[in-house]
XYZ file of C-alpha atoms in Angstrom:
327
model
C -150.567 1.036 -150.030
C -152.333 -2.330 -149.512
C -152.194 -3.683 -146.166
C -153.754 -6.655 -144.119
C -155.502 -5.168 -141.162
C -156.785 -6.806 -138.068
C -158.568 -5.035 -135.079
C -159.354 -7.359 -132.757
C -158.092 -11.352 -132.106
C -159.764 -14.254 -133.887
C -160.162 -16.258 -136.663
C -158.782 -15.794 -140.004
C -162.147 -13.675 -141.564
C -160.834 -10.687 -138.681
C -158.243 -9.556 -141.519
C -159.500 -6.640 -143.740
C -158.021 -5.665 -146.692
C -157.387 -1.658 -146.887
C -155.944 1.129 -148.600
C -153.652 2.742 -146.059
C -150.918 5.693 -146.116
C -147.338 4.204 -147.253
C -145.351 4.968 -144.165
C -142.002 7.300 -144.328
C -138.971 6.336 -142.965
C -137.375 7.843 -139.856
C -133.556 9.313 -140.086
C -132.524 5.453 -139.033
C -134.940 3.635 -141.222
C -135.279 1.989 -144.539
C -138.488 2.078 -146.549
C -138.966 -1.902 -147.869
C -141.039 -2.287 -150.877
C -142.300 -5.714 -149.853
C -142.325 -8.729 -152.492
C -142.916 -11.352 -150.140
C -143.924 -12.334 -146.541
C -144.182 -15.009 -144.131
C -147.182 -16.350 -142.615
C -146.345 -18.842 -139.982
C -147.855 -20.840 -137.080
C -146.129 -17.853 -134.831
C -148.347 -15.502 -136.721
C -151.486 -17.559 -136.378
C -151.030 -17.724 -132.431
C -150.914 -14.104 -132.674
C -154.205 -13.521 -134.737
C -155.786 -15.565 -132.044
C -154.247 -13.513 -129.287
C -153.157 -16.975 -127.646
C -151.536 -17.943 -125.657
C -152.978 -15.380 -123.325
C -149.847 -14.091 -121.701
C -148.605 -13.014 -125.231
C -151.097 -10.378 -125.506
C -148.649 -8.912 -122.606
C -146.362 -7.972 -125.996
C -148.547 -7.706 -128.293
C -151.957 -6.285 -127.111
C -153.872 -7.189 -124.189
C -157.366 -6.381 -125.972
C -156.591 -5.806 -129.448
C -153.262 -6.099 -131.565
C -150.977 -2.944 -130.834
C -150.339 -3.373 -134.361
C -153.251 -3.959 -136.646
C -150.888 -4.954 -139.861
C -150.200 -8.694 -138.669
C -147.065 -10.315 -140.270
C -143.045 -11.414 -139.192
C -140.503 -12.085 -141.863
C -140.469 -10.225 -144.997
C -138.023 -10.086 -148.259
C -138.246 -7.119 -151.022
C -136.013 -4.166 -152.148
C -135.119 -0.750 -150.418
C -137.349 2.078 -151.962
C -136.109 5.115 -149.432
C -133.676 5.295 -146.742
C -133.163 7.730 -143.713
C -130.907 10.661 -143.700
C -128.743 8.583 -141.175
C -128.881 5.752 -143.120
C -125.234 4.321 -143.990
C -125.408 0.653 -145.033
C -128.461 0.584 -147.229
C -128.903 2.006 -150.610
C -132.165 2.297 -152.942
C -132.316 -0.643 -155.297
C -130.835 -3.157 -152.511
C -132.645 -6.368 -152.078
C -133.296 -7.202 -148.279
C -134.934 -9.706 -145.898
C -135.468 -9.936 -142.453
C -138.130 -9.999 -139.753
C -140.048 -6.935 -137.893
C -139.253 -6.465 -134.357
C -142.556 -7.556 -132.326
C -143.809 -9.279 -135.077
C -145.842 -7.143 -136.940
C -146.457 -4.778 -139.868
C -145.180 -6.862 -143.208
C -148.021 -7.981 -144.331
C -148.423 -5.233 -146.533
C -147.160 -3.750 -149.862
C -144.512 -1.441 -147.615
C -142.609 -1.849 -144.210
C -140.047 0.353 -142.164
C -137.311 -1.134 -140.775
C -134.401 0.012 -138.520
C -131.283 -0.084 -140.139
C -129.624 -1.634 -137.400
C -133.109 -3.937 -136.784
C -133.546 -7.387 -138.016
C -132.634 -7.004 -141.815
C -129.840 -7.705 -144.176
C -129.092 -8.188 -147.655
C -131.037 -11.487 -149.670
C -128.989 -13.965 -151.129
C -128.998 -13.813 -155.418
C -129.364 -17.423 -155.240
C -132.674 -17.335 -153.665
C -136.185 -15.756 -154.284
C -137.847 -13.494 -152.292
C -140.386 -16.059 -151.268
C -137.925 -17.772 -150.047
C -136.264 -14.973 -148.373
C -138.953 -14.081 -146.663
C -139.180 -17.305 -144.763
C -135.887 -17.498 -143.464
C -136.477 -15.565 -140.113
C -139.157 -18.659 -138.813
C -137.589 -21.561 -139.589
C -133.524 -21.151 -139.959
C -133.410 -18.615 -137.755
C -135.354 -20.034 -134.914
C -134.075 -23.773 -135.559
C -130.142 -22.463 -135.520
C -130.749 -20.654 -132.084
C -132.332 -24.041 -130.822
C -129.643 -26.466 -132.349
C -126.293 -24.044 -131.887
C -127.389 -22.073 -128.934
C -129.834 -24.416 -126.995
C -128.486 -27.371 -127.607
C -124.803 -26.826 -127.903
C -125.245 -29.680 -131.086
C -121.716 -31.592 -131.551
C -120.472 -33.612 -134.607
C -121.669 -37.032 -134.785
C -124.620 -36.832 -132.059
C -127.699 -38.375 -132.484
C -130.590 -35.678 -133.193
C -134.189 -36.579 -133.487
C -136.447 -33.871 -135.093
C -140.255 -34.270 -134.257
C -142.065 -32.472 -137.118
C -139.846 -32.595 -139.718
C -141.533 -31.471 -142.496
C -142.378 -27.819 -141.188
C -141.149 -24.571 -141.136
C -138.696 -25.342 -138.298
C -137.950 -29.132 -139.143
C -137.117 -28.657 -142.369
C -134.483 -26.323 -141.910
C -133.590 -28.164 -138.702
C -132.752 -30.835 -140.709
C -130.327 -29.036 -142.951
C -128.839 -27.496 -140.068
C -127.918 -30.751 -138.222
C -126.105 -32.056 -141.117
C -124.440 -28.832 -141.585
C -123.174 -29.177 -137.864
C -122.356 -33.122 -139.083
C -124.876 -34.549 -136.738
C -126.670 -38.288 -137.299
C -130.423 -36.993 -137.978
C -133.772 -38.822 -137.488
C -137.006 -36.471 -138.797
C -140.049 -37.824 -137.315
C -143.068 -36.637 -140.049
C -146.493 -38.353 -141.449
C -146.361 -40.708 -144.205
C -146.795 -37.808 -147.330
C -143.937 -35.905 -146.067
C -141.350 -39.092 -145.839
C -139.447 -38.551 -148.847
C -139.538 -35.030 -148.411
C -137.648 -35.348 -145.179
C -135.107 -37.619 -147.182
C -134.046 -35.436 -149.539
C -133.443 -32.880 -147.355
C -130.684 -35.084 -145.477
C -132.253 -36.916 -142.930
C -130.503 -40.169 -141.976
C -133.591 -42.064 -140.983
C -137.354 -41.029 -140.841
C -139.923 -42.386 -138.541
C -143.511 -42.162 -140.042
C -145.524 -40.974 -136.740
C -148.611 -43.036 -138.197
C -146.835 -46.289 -137.984
C -144.379 -46.098 -135.142
C -144.203 -43.916 -131.677
C -140.477 -42.727 -131.544
C -140.848 -42.416 -127.780
C -140.805 -46.226 -127.724
C -137.636 -46.588 -129.853
C -134.714 -48.377 -128.710
C -132.235 -45.621 -130.217
C -131.246 -43.146 -127.670
C -131.111 -39.624 -128.764
C -128.634 -36.487 -127.513
C -131.089 -34.061 -128.346
C -134.730 -34.369 -129.329
C -136.000 -30.869 -131.170
C -139.817 -30.783 -130.707
C -140.532 -28.153 -133.142
C -144.285 -28.590 -132.784
C -144.623 -29.358 -129.313
C -146.282 -32.087 -129.722
C -144.499 -34.485 -127.316
C -143.407 -33.571 -123.956
C -140.149 -34.278 -121.852
C -142.018 -36.838 -119.880
C -142.265 -38.934 -122.927
C -139.170 -38.099 -124.757
C -136.648 -38.579 -121.532
C -137.137 -42.363 -122.173
C -135.125 -42.160 -125.356
C -132.439 -39.259 -124.172
C -129.259 -40.018 -123.518
C -127.821 -39.764 -120.091
C -127.112 -36.179 -120.563
C -129.883 -35.687 -123.334
C -132.085 -32.452 -123.613
C -135.523 -31.955 -124.971
C -135.993 -28.857 -126.803
C -139.269 -26.953 -127.931
C -140.409 -23.895 -129.196
C -143.798 -24.541 -128.000
C -144.114 -23.185 -124.606
C -146.643 -24.372 -121.992
C -147.144 -25.081 -118.698
C -145.683 -28.611 -118.561
C -142.716 -27.335 -120.477
C -142.187 -24.506 -117.905
C -142.622 -26.692 -114.732
C -140.275 -29.481 -116.443
C -138.051 -27.428 -117.207
C -137.703 -25.618 -113.668
C -137.720 -29.509 -112.682
C -134.650 -30.647 -114.792
C -132.529 -27.491 -113.606
C -132.758 -28.473 -110.360
C -132.531 -32.967 -110.887
C -130.375 -34.869 -112.992
C -128.593 -34.624 -116.010
C -131.033 -34.889 -118.927
C -132.686 -31.425 -119.245
C -135.884 -29.637 -120.920
C -134.953 -26.496 -122.405
C -137.049 -23.403 -124.164
C -135.985 -20.156 -125.985
C -137.948 -17.564 -127.286
C -135.647 -16.803 -130.398
C -137.854 -13.463 -131.528
C -136.969 -11.514 -128.247
C -132.918 -12.315 -128.002
C -130.526 -9.022 -128.631
C -130.797 -7.742 -132.136
C -126.931 -7.779 -132.368
C -127.291 -12.088 -132.115
C -130.040 -12.562 -134.051
C -128.471 -10.343 -136.778
C -125.309 -12.511 -136.316
C -127.453 -15.532 -136.939
C -129.365 -14.058 -140.000
C -125.427 -13.804 -141.513
C -124.770 -17.560 -140.658
C -127.411 -18.305 -142.406
C -127.068 -16.438 -145.443
C -123.737 -17.649 -145.739
C -125.007 -21.524 -145.798
C -127.516 -20.559 -148.039
C -124.776 -19.133 -150.478
C -122.770 -21.686 -150.065
C -125.489 -24.434 -150.785
C -125.728 -25.804 -147.639
C -129.201 -24.611 -146.695
C -132.264 -24.103 -148.486
C -135.777 -22.441 -147.113
C -138.620 -24.755 -148.502
C -141.912 -23.090 -149.830
C -145.224 -25.041 -149.623
C -147.746 -22.416 -151.102
C -147.784 -19.359 -152.153
C -150.436 -16.724 -151.446
C -151.773 -13.213 -152.685
C -151.997 -10.589 -150.037
C -155.926 -10.600 -150.763
C -155.698 -14.623 -149.479
C -154.658 -13.817 -146.409
C -157.204 -15.698 -144.580
C -156.912 -18.699 -146.853
C -153.113 -18.545 -146.022
C -153.663 -18.619 -142.529
C -156.354 -21.161 -142.633
C -154.100 -23.549 -144.326
C -151.470 -23.197 -141.622
C -153.976 -23.550 -139.135
C -154.795 -27.025 -140.175
C -151.090 -27.994 -139.156
C -149.928 -29.663 -142.186
C -148.080 -27.523 -144.067
C -144.871 -28.617 -145.656
C -142.021 -25.884 -145.300
C -143.399 -22.449 -145.555
C -146.152 -20.267 -146.518
C -145.858 -16.865 -147.983
C -147.671 -14.160 -149.302
C -146.150 -12.712 -152.522
C -147.300 -8.971 -153.183
C -144.711 -8.373 -156.489
C -143.283 -10.363 -159.245
C -139.822 -11.508 -158.474
C -136.994 -9.478 -159.813
């Protein structure tokens, strides 16, 4: 099979397209022929090996798994002898455990891993990106922020993968949503249901007179110190971008005051919890409450271009690699 391989950390040029052996599923695994896989901001960080502490999980000097890629969507081509929930021909989507291996034509996934059947009303490209924006944002809004109807939620980075999903999820939970984005993305953010949009090139949300119950900083471009001025008395600043500043703020707010700074590593939640989130997301998609926004599709051979595009920090929604024609 064709696969992307990286034997060291670095720029997008570290990737090589190689012909390698197609994997054989173990007794408890399914072999998925991949139709699309995601390229996320987290993937680009893993390519660079940053932050450095992340290498404790993915490889200290080089990637433990040389094949990159996290989210995927495709069709089951073979099943192990102990598999009971999937059959050959099933359309599925999911995410690789430990975040690697899906930028290839095939991947083996444990039956009880992060894999469920694909909604019939979305494409493989859309399905491949579900485990980035929707999965992460559902964890942050539902679990971390415990979002409630009527609350005011501000989403910083509202036009990216996490942001476009967060707008729709917050509206699903009946919150009042403010999205922060650039001028070019104002109409997109409005179209997804945001009640109010702030163009960050024209206005600084941290100087607003409005107070928010939740500030979801999807891109980590603000901070608790800046955002606390516009939080309600019991408000929370939540972000998936962990750094030393946020870590110290989390420690401090856990001891002092009612306003909180919070972080969660969605990818290392227990597998049953992640699967439950996926089932919930699939139900929303099937009912028309949630859609995955795909900005650009690249071929497998164009992975360096795809990573460079994500690296520039201005993608709208999601970027995917399409391996096969949709069926």
